[in-house]
Amino acid sequence: MAVFALVNKESKERQMNILEEAIQTRRKIHSRPEEGWTEFETSYLVSERLKSLGWQVYIGLDALVPEEVLGRNPELVEKAIERAAKQGVPAAFLESTQGYTGVVGTFDTGRQGPRTAFRFDMDCVQVQETSDANHVPVKEGFASQIPGMMHACGHDGHTAVGLALARWIVENKEDLCGSFVFIFQPAEEGTRGAGPIAAKGWVDDVNFFFAGHCGMYCQQGQLGIGAKGFFATSKLDVSFTGIPSHAGAYPERGRSALTAACSAVMMMQGISRNSEGDTRVSIGKLNAGEGRNVTPVHAAIQLETRGETEEVNNFLVKNVTNIVRGAAEAYEVKYEIKLVGHATTLTTTPKGVELLKRAAETVEGYKTVDIYNSIGGSEDVSLLFPTLTPDSSRNLREPRLHRGSQTL
Ligand SMILES: [Zn+2]
C-alpha cells in the first residue's frame, strides 16, 4: 500500500495493530466467500467497520445504478440474503441494500486538497477450497465454510487492505488533506460490477484513482505498477431456441438449436485476427438438447471476447453477433445475445504512476518496484479509471462504452 508511505508518522505499534486487524479481517472474509452480486455478509462487515470509523457509507441503490448492472442472478441473490440473515446480518441492513451488494465510503479530512479514490473488490470465485491439512486456511481454521466457493483470487485480502487503509486515514487525518472515496466493489469476476458504480458518478470528480490486485506477476516483497495493458472484454451469453419434433417420425418438422449453436461455435473460430491489436475469442461452455430422439429446442453458449483496444474488441463482438444471427437464420431458429460483463482497456497517467513509484520506494518490505505495460487479462476497474490528461491529474472523463444488460 503505497499510501502508507505518504505520511509516516504513525508509531510502529499502531501500524502493527492495523496489520493484525487486517489479517483477522481477511481471514473472516476468507471463511465466508460470496460470489458476484451475493456479497451481503461482506458488505455488512465493510459497512459496519466504515461506520464505526466515522466514514459516510452508501449501500444499495445509493452506491450504484441498477440499470447498468450486468450478470446478476436474482435466484442466487435471494439465497444469499437468506444465508446472510442466518449468519446474523440484521434484516434492516439487508432491506436497505434493496438486493444490491457493494459499499462506497467517503471521508473528508476537512482541509482543502485532492479527492482520492480507491477500488477494492469483494467477490469470490466458484472454486472448492482444498481440505488438505497443510493448507494454511485449514490449519489455522479459516477455510471456506461455503461449499464450492473460495476466495481464490485474493479479493478477501483486497477488502481487508481497504478497511485497514480506511482506519489508517482516520488515525492520521490531522496530517492529511482533501477527501477520500473508497469503492468496495461487488462482482469483479466476470467484469460485472464496476460499470454500475462508475455510472453513479463516484469517480467523476476525483483527482487520483488507485486500485490493486495481490499476486499477478508479483511475489511477496515485489510491487508491480500497471501503467497500461488490460484487454477490453465482453462476456456474452448466447441462446438459440428451436422447434421440437420426433427425430425418427418427423425430423423435417424440427429446427435444431443444437446444430445452430455448434455451427456458430465453429464459425467463431474463423474470425480473422486484427492488425490493430491482439484478439481472443473463447467459447467456454455449450449446453444443448433435451434427449436422444428429440430435435433439440434449447442451446446456450457462454463466451467471451478480448481485444487489445476497445475498437478491436468491438470488432470481435460484431463478428460474433453476425455469426449468431447467420447461424440462426440458416437453421431457422430464434436467438438472443446478452451482454453479461464488460471491461475496457487500462488508462493511467504518468503522474499517478510516478507518485505510486516514489511512495512505494519508501515503504519498508518492498524489495523491487517495477512498471508493467502489458498486464494481460481483463479487469473491470478499467471502467472506473477516470480519463485523465497525460500531464495533469484532473479528471476529464469522456463517456464510456456502456451497453447495459439489454439484448444486443
Ligand atoms: Zn481478482
PDB file of N, CA, C and O and ligand atoms in Angstrom, residues 119 121 123 125 152-155 158 188-189 212-214 216 379, ligand 1:
ATOM      1  N   ARG A 119     -10.308   1.531  -5.260  1.00  0.00           N
ATOM      2  CA  ARG A 119     -11.268   0.455  -5.515  1.00  0.00           C
ATOM      3  C   ARG A 119     -10.746  -0.857  -4.902  1.00  0.00           C
ATOM      4  O   ARG A 119      -9.594  -1.221  -5.096  1.00  0.00           O
ATOM      5  N   ASP A 121     -12.132  -4.916  -4.595  1.00  0.00           N
ATOM      6  CA  ASP A 121     -13.213  -5.840  -4.980  1.00  0.00           C
ATOM      7  C   ASP A 121     -13.444  -6.886  -3.893  1.00  0.00           C
ATOM      8  O   ASP A 121     -12.537  -7.223  -3.129  1.00  0.00           O
ATOM      9  N   ASP A 123     -15.700  -9.961  -4.282  1.00  0.00           N
ATOM     10  CA  ASP A 123     -16.322 -11.254  -4.602  1.00  0.00           C
ATOM     11  C   ASP A 123     -15.311 -12.392  -4.681  1.00  0.00           C
ATOM     12  O   ASP A 123     -14.121 -12.186  -4.853  1.00  0.00           O
ATOM     13  N   VAL A 125     -14.534 -16.628  -6.136  1.00  0.00           N
ATOM     14  CA  VAL A 125     -14.712 -17.419  -7.360  1.00  0.00           C
ATOM     15  C   VAL A 125     -15.328 -18.772  -7.012  1.00  0.00           C
ATOM     16  O   VAL A 125     -15.311 -19.204  -5.854  1.00  0.00           O
ATOM     17  N   ALA A 152     -10.282 -17.491  -4.006  1.00  0.00           N
ATOM     18  CA  ALA A 152      -9.078 -17.993  -4.665  1.00  0.00           C
ATOM     19  C   ALA A 152      -8.400 -16.902  -5.488  1.00  0.00           C
ATOM     20  O   ALA A 152      -7.329 -17.116  -6.035  1.00  0.00           O
ATOM     21  N   CYS A 153      -9.037 -15.733  -5.591  1.00  0.00           N
ATOM     22  CA  CYS A 153      -8.437 -14.635  -6.368  1.00  0.00           C
ATOM     23  C   CYS A 153      -7.934 -13.517  -5.451  1.00  0.00           C
ATOM     24  O   CYS A 153      -7.477 -12.487  -5.911  1.00  0.00           O
ATOM     25  N   GLY A 154      -8.063 -13.724  -4.146  1.00  0.00           N
ATOM     26  CA  GLY A 154      -7.453 -12.769  -3.209  1.00  0.00           C
ATOM     27  C   GLY A 154      -8.275 -11.541  -2.893  1.00  0.00           C
ATOM     28  O   GLY A 154      -7.786 -10.610  -2.244  1.00  0.00           O
ATOM     29  N   HIS A 155      -9.552 -11.520  -3.289  1.00  0.00           N
ATOM     30  CA  HIS A 155     -10.345 -10.315  -3.027  1.00  0.00           C
ATOM     31  C   HIS A 155     -10.652 -10.159  -1.539  1.00  0.00           C
ATOM     32  O   HIS A 155     -10.994  -9.056  -1.099  1.00  0.00           O
ATOM     33  N   HIS A 158      -7.961  -7.952  -0.582  1.00  0.00           N
ATOM     34  CA  HIS A 158      -8.182  -6.572  -1.054  1.00  0.00           C
ATOM     35  C   HIS A 158      -9.129  -5.828  -0.109  1.00  0.00           C
ATOM     36  O   HIS A 158      -8.903  -4.675   0.253  1.00  0.00           O
ATOM     37  N   GLU A 188     -16.558  -8.390  -9.398  1.00  0.00           N
ATOM     38  CA  GLU A 188     -15.462  -8.117 -10.352  1.00  0.00           C
ATOM     39  C   GLU A 188     -15.288  -9.302 -11.286  1.00  0.00           C
ATOM     40  O   GLU A 188     -15.031  -9.132 -12.476  1.00  0.00           O
ATOM     41  N   GLU A 189     -15.423 -10.520 -10.719  1.00  0.00           N
ATOM     42  CA  GLU A 189     -15.302 -11.716 -11.560  1.00  0.00           C
ATOM     43  C   GLU A 189     -16.406 -11.666 -12.621  1.00  0.00           C
ATOM     44  O   GLU A 189     -17.573 -11.450 -12.300  1.00  0.00           O
ATOM     45  N   GLY A 212      -5.746  -2.061  -6.928  1.00  0.00           N
ATOM     46  CA  GLY A 212      -4.645  -3.021  -6.941  1.00  0.00           C
ATOM     47  C   GLY A 212      -5.143  -4.448  -6.935  1.00  0.00           C
ATOM     48  O   GLY A 212      -6.335  -4.715  -6.752  1.00  0.00           O
ATOM     49  N   HIS A 213      -4.212  -5.368  -7.168  1.00  0.00           N
ATOM     50  CA  HIS A 213      -4.526  -6.794  -7.082  1.00  0.00           C
ATOM     51  C   HIS A 213      -3.318  -7.513  -6.513  1.00  0.00           C
ATOM     52  O   HIS A 213      -2.199  -7.273  -6.955  1.00  0.00           O
ATOM     53  N   CYS A 214      -3.564  -8.362  -5.524  1.00  0.00           N
ATOM     54  CA  CYS A 214      -2.439  -9.122  -4.990  1.00  0.00           C
ATOM     55  C   CYS A 214      -2.041 -10.206  -5.997  1.00  0.00           C
ATOM     56  O   CYS A 214      -2.836 -10.604  -6.847  1.00  0.00           O
ATOM     57  N   MET A 216      -0.756 -11.444  -9.178  1.00  0.00           N
ATOM     58  CA  MET A 216      -0.444 -11.087 -10.570  1.00  0.00           C
ATOM     59  C   MET A 216       0.981 -11.580 -10.864  1.00  0.00           C
ATOM     60  O   MET A 216       1.242 -12.743 -10.720  1.00  0.00           O
ATOM     61  N   GLU A 379      -9.869  -6.510 -16.494  1.00  0.00           N
ATOM     62  CA  GLU A 379     -10.297  -6.062 -15.158  1.00  0.00           C
ATOM     63  C   GLU A 379     -11.323  -4.955 -15.354  1.00  0.00           C
ATOM     64  O   GLU A 379     -11.059  -4.011 -16.099  1.00  0.00           O
TER      65      GLU A 379
HETATM   66 ZN    ZN B   1      -9.181 -10.975  -8.847  1.00  0.00          ZN
END
